[in-house]
CSV table of C-alpha atoms in Angstrom, one decimal:
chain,number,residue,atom,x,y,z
A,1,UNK,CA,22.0,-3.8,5.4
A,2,UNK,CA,22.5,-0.2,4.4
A,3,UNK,CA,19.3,1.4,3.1
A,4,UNK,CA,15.7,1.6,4.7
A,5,UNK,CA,14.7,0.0,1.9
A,6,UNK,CA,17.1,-3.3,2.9
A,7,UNK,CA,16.0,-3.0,6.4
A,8,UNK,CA,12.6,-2.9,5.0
A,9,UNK,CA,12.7,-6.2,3.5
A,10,UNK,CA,14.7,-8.0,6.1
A,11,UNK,CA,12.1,-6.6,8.8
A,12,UNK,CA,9.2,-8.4,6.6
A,13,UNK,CA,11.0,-11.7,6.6
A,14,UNK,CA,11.5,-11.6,10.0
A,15,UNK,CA,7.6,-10.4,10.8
A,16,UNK,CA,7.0,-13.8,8.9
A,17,UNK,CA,9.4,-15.6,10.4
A,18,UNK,CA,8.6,-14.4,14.2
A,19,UNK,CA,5.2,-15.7,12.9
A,20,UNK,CA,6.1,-19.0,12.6
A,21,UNK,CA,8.2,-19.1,15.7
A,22,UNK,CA,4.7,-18.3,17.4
A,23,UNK,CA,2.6,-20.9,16.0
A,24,UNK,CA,5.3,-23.4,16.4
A,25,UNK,CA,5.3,-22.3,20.1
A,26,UNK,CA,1.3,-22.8,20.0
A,27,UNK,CA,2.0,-26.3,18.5
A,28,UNK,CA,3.9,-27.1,21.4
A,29,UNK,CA,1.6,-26.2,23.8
A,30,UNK,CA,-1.6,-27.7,22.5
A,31,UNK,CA,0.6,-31.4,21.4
A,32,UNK,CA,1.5,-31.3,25.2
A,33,UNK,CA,5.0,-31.4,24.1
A,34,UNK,CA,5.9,-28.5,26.3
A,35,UNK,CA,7.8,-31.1,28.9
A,36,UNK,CA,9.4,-32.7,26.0
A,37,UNK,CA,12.7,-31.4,27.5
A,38,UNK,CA,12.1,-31.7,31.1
A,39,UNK,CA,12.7,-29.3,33.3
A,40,UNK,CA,15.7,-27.8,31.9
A,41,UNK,CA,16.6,-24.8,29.8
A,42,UNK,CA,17.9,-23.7,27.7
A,43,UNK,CA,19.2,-27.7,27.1
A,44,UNK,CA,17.1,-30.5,26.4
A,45,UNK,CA,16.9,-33.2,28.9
A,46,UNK,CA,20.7,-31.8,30.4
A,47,UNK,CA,22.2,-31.9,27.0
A,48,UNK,CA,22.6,-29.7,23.8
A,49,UNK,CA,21.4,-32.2,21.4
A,50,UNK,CA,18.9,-34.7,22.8
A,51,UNK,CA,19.2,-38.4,22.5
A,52,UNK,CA,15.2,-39.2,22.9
A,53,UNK,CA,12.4,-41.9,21.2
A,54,UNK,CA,9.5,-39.9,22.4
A,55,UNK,CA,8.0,-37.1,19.5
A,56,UNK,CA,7.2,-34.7,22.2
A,57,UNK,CA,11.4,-33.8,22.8
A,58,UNK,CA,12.2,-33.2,19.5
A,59,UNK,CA,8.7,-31.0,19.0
A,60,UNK,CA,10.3,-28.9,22.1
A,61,UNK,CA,13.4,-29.4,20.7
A,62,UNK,CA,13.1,-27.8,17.2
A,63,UNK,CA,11.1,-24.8,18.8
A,64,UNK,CA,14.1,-24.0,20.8
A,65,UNK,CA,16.4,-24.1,17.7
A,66,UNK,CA,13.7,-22.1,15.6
A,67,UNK,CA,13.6,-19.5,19.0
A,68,UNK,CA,17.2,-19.4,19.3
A,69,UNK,CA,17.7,-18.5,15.7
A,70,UNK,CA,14.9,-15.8,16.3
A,71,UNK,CA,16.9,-14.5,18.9
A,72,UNK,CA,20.6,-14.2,16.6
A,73,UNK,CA,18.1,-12.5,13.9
A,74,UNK,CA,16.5,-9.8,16.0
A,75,UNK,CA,20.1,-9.4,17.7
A,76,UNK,CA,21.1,-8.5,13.9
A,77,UNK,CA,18.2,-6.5,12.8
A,78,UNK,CA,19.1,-4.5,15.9
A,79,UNK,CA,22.7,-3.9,15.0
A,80,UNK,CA,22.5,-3.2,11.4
A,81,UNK,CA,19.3,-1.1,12.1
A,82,UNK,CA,20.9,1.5,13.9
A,83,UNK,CA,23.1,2.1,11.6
A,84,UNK,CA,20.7,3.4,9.4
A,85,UNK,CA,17.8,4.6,11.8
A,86,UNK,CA,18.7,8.4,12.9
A,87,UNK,CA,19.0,8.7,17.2
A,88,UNK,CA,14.8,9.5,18.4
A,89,UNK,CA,13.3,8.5,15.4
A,90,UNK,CA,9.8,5.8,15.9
A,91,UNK,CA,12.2,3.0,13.7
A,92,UNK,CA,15.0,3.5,16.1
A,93,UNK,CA,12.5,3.2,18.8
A,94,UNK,CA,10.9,-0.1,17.5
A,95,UNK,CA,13.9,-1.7,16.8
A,96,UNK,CA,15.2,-1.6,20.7
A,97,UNK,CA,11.0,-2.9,21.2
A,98,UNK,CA,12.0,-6.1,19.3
A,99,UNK,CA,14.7,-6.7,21.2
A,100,UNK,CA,13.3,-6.2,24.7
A,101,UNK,CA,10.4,-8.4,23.9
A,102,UNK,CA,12.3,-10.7,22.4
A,103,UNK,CA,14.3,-11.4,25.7
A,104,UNK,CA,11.1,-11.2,28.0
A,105,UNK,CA,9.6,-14.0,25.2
A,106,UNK,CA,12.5,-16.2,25.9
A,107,UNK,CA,12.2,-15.7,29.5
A,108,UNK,CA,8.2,-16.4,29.9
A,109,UNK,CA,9.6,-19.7,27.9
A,110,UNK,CA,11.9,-20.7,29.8
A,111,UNK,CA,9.9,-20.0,33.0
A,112,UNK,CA,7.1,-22.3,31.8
A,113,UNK,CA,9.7,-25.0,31.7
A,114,UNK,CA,11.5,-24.2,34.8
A,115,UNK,CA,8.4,-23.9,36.6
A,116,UNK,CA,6.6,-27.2,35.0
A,117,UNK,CA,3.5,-25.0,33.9
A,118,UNK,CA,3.6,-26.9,31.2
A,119,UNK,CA,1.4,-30.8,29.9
A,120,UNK,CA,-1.6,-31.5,31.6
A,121,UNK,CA,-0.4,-28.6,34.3
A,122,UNK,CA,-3.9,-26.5,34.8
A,123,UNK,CA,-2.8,-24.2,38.2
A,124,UNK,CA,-3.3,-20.4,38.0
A,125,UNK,CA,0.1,-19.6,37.9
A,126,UNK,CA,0.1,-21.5,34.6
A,127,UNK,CA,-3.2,-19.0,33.6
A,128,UNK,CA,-1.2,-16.2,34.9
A,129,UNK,CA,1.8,-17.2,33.0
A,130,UNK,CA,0.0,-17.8,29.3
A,131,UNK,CA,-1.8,-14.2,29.5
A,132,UNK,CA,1.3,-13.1,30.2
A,133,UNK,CA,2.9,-14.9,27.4
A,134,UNK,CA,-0.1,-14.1,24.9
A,135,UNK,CA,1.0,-10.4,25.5
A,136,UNK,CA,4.1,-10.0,25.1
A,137,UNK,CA,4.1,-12.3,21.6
A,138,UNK,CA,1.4,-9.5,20.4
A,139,UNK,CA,3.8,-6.5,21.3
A,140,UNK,CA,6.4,-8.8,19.7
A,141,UNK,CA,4.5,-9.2,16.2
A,142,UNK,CA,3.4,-5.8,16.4
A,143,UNK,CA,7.0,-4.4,17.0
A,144,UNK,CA,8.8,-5.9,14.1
A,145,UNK,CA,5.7,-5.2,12.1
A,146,UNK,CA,6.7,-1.2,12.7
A,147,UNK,CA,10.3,-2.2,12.5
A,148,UNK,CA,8.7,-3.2,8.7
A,149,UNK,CA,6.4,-0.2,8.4
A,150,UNK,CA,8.5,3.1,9.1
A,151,UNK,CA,11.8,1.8,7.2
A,152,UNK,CA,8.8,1.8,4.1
A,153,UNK,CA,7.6,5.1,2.4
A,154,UNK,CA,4.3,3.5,3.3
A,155,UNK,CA,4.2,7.1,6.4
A,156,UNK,CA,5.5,9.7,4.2
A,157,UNK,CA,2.7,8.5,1.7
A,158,UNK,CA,0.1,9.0,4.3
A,159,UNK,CA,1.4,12.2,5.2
A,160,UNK,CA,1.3,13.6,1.1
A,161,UNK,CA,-2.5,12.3,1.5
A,162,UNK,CA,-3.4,14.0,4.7
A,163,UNK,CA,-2.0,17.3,2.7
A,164,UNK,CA,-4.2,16.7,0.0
A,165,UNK,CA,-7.6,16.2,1.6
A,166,UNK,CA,-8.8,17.6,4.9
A,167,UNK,CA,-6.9,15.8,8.1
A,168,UNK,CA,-9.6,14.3,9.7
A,169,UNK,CA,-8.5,13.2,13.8
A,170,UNK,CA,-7.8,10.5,15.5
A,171,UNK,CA,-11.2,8.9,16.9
A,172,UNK,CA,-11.3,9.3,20.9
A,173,UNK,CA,-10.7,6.6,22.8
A,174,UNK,CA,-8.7,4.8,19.5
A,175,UNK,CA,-5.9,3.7,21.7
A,176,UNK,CA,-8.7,1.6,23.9
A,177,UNK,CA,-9.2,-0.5,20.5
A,178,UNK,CA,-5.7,-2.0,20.9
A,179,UNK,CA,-6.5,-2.7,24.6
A,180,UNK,CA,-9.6,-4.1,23.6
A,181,UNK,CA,-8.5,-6.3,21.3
A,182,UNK,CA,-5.7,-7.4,23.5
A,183,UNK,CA,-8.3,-8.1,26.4
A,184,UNK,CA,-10.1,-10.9,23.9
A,185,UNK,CA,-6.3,-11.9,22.8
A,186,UNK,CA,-5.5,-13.1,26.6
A,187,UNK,CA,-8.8,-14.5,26.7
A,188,UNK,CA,-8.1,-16.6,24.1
A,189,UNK,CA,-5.3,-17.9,25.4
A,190,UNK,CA,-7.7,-18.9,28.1
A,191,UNK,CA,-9.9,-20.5,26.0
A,192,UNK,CA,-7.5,-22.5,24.3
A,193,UNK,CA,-5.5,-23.7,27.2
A,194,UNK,CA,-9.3,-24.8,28.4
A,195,UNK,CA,-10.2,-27.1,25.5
A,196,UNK,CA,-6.4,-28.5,25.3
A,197,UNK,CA,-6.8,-29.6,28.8
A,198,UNK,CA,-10.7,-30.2,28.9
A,199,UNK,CA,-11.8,-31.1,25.1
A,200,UNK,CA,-15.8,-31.6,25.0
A,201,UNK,CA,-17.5,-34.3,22.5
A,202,UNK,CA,-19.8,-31.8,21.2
A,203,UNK,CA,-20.5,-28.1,21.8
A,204,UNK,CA,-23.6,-29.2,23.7
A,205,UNK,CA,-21.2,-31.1,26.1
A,206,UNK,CA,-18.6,-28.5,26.1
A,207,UNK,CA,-21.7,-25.8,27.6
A,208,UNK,CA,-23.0,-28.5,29.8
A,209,UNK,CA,-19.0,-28.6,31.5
A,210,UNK,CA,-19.0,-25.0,31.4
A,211,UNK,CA,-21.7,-24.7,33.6
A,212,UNK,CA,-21.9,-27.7,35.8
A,213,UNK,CA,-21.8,-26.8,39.6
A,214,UNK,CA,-18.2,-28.3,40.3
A,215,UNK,CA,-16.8,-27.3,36.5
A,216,UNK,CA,-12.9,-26.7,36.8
A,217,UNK,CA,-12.4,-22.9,37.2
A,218,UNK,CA,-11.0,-23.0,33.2
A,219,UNK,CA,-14.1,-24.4,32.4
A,220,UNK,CA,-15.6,-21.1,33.9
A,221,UNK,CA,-14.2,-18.6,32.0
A,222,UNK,CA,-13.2,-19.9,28.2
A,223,UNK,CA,-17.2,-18.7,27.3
A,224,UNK,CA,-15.4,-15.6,27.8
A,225,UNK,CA,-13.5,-15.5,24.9
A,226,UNK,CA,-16.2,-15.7,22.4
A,227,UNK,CA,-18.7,-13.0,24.2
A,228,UNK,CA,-15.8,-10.8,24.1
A,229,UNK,CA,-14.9,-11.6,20.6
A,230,UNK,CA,-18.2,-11.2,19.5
A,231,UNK,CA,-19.6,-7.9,21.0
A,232,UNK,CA,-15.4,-6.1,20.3
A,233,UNK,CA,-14.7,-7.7,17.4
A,234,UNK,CA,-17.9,-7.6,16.0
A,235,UNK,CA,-18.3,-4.1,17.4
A,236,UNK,CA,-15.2,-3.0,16.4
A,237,UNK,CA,-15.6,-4.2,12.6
A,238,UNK,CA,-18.7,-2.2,11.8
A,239,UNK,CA,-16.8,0.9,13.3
A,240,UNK,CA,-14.0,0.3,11.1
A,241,UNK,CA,-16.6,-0.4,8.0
A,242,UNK,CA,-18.3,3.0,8.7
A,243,UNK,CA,-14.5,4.4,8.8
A,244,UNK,CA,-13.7,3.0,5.2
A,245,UNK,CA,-17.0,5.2,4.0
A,246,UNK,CA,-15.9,8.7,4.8
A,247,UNK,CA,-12.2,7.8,4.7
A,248,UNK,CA,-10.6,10.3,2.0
A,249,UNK,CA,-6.6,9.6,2.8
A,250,UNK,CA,-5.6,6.9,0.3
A,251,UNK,CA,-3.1,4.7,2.7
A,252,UNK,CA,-5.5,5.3,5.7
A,253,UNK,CA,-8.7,4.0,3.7
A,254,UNK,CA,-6.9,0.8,2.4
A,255,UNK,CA,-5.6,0.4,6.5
A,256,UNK,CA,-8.9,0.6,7.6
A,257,UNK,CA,-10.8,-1.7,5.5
A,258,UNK,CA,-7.7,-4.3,6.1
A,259,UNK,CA,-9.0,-4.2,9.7
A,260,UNK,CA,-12.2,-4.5,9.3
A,261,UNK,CA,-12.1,-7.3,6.6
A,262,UNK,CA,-9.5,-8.9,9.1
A,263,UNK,CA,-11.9,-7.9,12.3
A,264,UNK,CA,-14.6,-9.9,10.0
A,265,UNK,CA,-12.6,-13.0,9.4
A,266,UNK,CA,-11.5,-13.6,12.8
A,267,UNK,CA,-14.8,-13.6,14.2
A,268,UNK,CA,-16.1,-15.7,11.8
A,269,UNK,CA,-13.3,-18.3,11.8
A,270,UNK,CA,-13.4,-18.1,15.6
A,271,UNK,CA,-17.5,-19.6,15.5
A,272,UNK,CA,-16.2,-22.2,13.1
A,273,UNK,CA,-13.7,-23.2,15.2
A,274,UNK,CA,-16.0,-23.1,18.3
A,275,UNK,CA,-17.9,-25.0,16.1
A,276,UNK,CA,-15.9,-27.8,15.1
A,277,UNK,CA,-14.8,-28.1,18.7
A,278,UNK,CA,-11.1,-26.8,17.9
A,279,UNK,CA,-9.0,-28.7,16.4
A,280,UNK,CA,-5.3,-28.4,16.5
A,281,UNK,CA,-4.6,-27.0,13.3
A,282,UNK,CA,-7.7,-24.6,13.9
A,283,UNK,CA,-6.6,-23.3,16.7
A,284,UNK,CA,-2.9,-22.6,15.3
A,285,UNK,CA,-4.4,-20.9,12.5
A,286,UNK,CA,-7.0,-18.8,14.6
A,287,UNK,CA,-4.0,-17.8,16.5
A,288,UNK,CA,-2.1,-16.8,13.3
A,289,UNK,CA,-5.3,-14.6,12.5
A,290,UNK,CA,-5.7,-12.9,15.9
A,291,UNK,CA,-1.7,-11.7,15.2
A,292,UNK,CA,-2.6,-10.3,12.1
A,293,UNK,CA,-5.2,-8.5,12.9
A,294,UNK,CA,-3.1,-7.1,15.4
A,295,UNK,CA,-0.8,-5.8,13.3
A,296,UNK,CA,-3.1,-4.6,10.6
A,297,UNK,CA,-4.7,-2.9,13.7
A,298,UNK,CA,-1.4,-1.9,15.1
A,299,UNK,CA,-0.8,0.0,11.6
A,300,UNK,CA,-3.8,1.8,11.4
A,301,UNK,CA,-3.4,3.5,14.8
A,302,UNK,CA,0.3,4.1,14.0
A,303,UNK,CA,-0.4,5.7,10.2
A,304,UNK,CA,-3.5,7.4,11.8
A,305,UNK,CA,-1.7,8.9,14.5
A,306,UNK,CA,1.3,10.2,11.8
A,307,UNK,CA,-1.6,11.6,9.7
A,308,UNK,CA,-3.3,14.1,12.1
C-alpha cells in the first residue's frame, strides 16, 4: 500500500473481515464449542493441527485459524499504514488502536480457554470475562472502522460542508451516547450468555425463570438488556431522527439518519428475537447489527466532532 486511497480499501476489507472473525467467535460460544480445544492455547488439544471426531474442535479450530490470520492482517495494516499516515495525525492514531485491541482480543480468548470459562461454565468470572470481551470487540470494530474513515475524503468533505452552512456544535453530553450504547452492548452479552445456558420454551416461561425466587443470578439480570435497549435505543433514535431534520451539513445529515435508521433496526430485530426465543443464527445476526450500529455511531461522533 502506498496511497490513502489503498489503505482505504484494505481497511474496509478488513472492517468486514474483523466482522466475521466476531460472529465466528459468537458461533463458538453459543454452539458450546468453546472447549473444543481443551484447555490449551494457542494449540488445539496439544497440537498444531488437531486429530478429533467431535464438530466442536474443529468449530474452535477454524476460529483460531480465522483469528490468527486477523492477527498477520492488522500486523500489516499497521506497517504499511505508517508509511503513509503523517506522525500525530487521528489515522496514525487508529492504526496503533487496531493493533492494541487486537492483542488484548486475543488475550481475553485465550484466557477463556485457559481459565475453562467456556461450555456450560456459568461463574462470574465468566460474566466478568464476556463484558470484558463484548468491549474490547466494539473498540476493535470501531477502530478499523476509523482506520477506513480518515484514509477516505469522507472528513475533508464534512469540513467543505461545515464551511458552507452555519457549524452547528456538538450536542452536550454526545460522548455519553457511545457509553450508552456500550452499557446495552455488555448487557447483551449478558443476555445472550443467559439463554445459551438457560433457553426457555416460550417467552412466558423464560419471564416465569426470570423471576422465580431461587432463579440463577443470569436469570436475574438478561431482562436488563431489553429495558436498556428499549428506553437508549429507542431514546436515542428519535434524538437522532429530530437531528436529521435541522441537519444542514451534507455528510453529517446522511451519518445521522444512518444511526438512527440503524438505532431503529436493532431494536426492532432485538423484540423479534426476544420473540422467537433467540435462535442461533438470530443472535449472531443481532450481534452483527449491535457492531454496526456502533460504528455508524462511532462515525457520527468522529465527523461531528471534525465539523465544529
Amino acid at each position: 500500500m502506498k496511497t490513502p486511497s489503498q489503505l482505504h480499501r484494505f481497511a474496509q476489507f478488513l472492517l468486514f473481515y474483523t466482522l466475521l472473525v466476531i460472529l465466528w467467535g459468537a458461533w463458538v460460544r453459543i454452539s458450546h464449542s468453546g472447549d473444543g480445544c481443551g484447555a490449551s492455547w494457542p494449540l488445539c488439544n496439544g497440537q498444531v493441527i488437531p486429530e478429533a471426531e467431535h464438530q466442536k474442535t474443529w468449530v474452535e479450530f477454524s476460529h483460531r485459524l480465522t483469528s490468527g490470520l486477523f492477527g498477520l492482517l492488522v500486523a500489516y495494516m499497521f506497517w504499511a499504514g505508517r508509511q503513509i499516515a503523517p506522525k500525530g495525525t487521528p489515522l496514525r492514531r487508529a492504526l496503533l488502536a487496531v493493533l492494541v485491541l487486537m492483542i488484548t482480543e486475543a488475550l481475553l480468548g485465550a484466557k477463556l480457554v485457559l481459565f475453562g470459562l467456556v461450555g456450560n461454565n456459568d461463574s462470574f468470572l465468566r460474566l466478568f470475562a464476556m463484558g470484558l470481551h463484548q468491549v474490547n470487540s466494539l473498540l476493535l470494530s470501531g477502530m478499523v472502522a476509523l482506520v477506513a474513515l480518515f484514509s477516505s475524503d469522507l472528513p475533508a468533505k464534512a469540513l467543505d460542508s461545515a464551511k458552507v452552512f452555519a457549524k452547528k456544535p456538538l450536542p452536550k453530553g454526545a460522548l455519553v451516547f457511545l457509553v450508552f450504547f456500550v452499557v446495552v452492548a455488555i448487557t447483551g452479552a449478558f443476555a445472550s450468555l443467559s439463554s445459551t445456558l438457560f433457553p426457555s420454551e416460550s417467552v412466558l416461561d423464560g419471564i416465569t425463570k426470570d423471576f422465580a425466587p431461587d432463579a440463577h443470578y443470569l436469570l436475574r439480570i438478561r431482562i436488563s438488556h431489553p429495558i436498556l435497549a428499549t428506553l437508549i435505543g429507542g431514546g436515542l433514535a428519535l434524538f437522532f431522527w429530530l437531528k436529521y431534520q435541522d441537519e444542514t451539513n451534507e455528510v453529517l445529515r446522511k451519518s445521522t439518519l444512518q444511526v438512527c435508521l440503524m438505532l431503529a433496526v436493532a431494536v426492532v430485530f432485538g423484540y423479534i428475537t426476544l420473540f422467537s426465543l433467540a435462535p442461533i443464527w438470530m443472535k449472531v445476526i443481532h450481534l452483527l447489527i449491535a457492531h454496526l450500529v456502533w460504528i455508524v455511531l462511532l462515525r457520527w461522533y468522529v465527523l461531528k466532532k471534525l465539523a465544529c
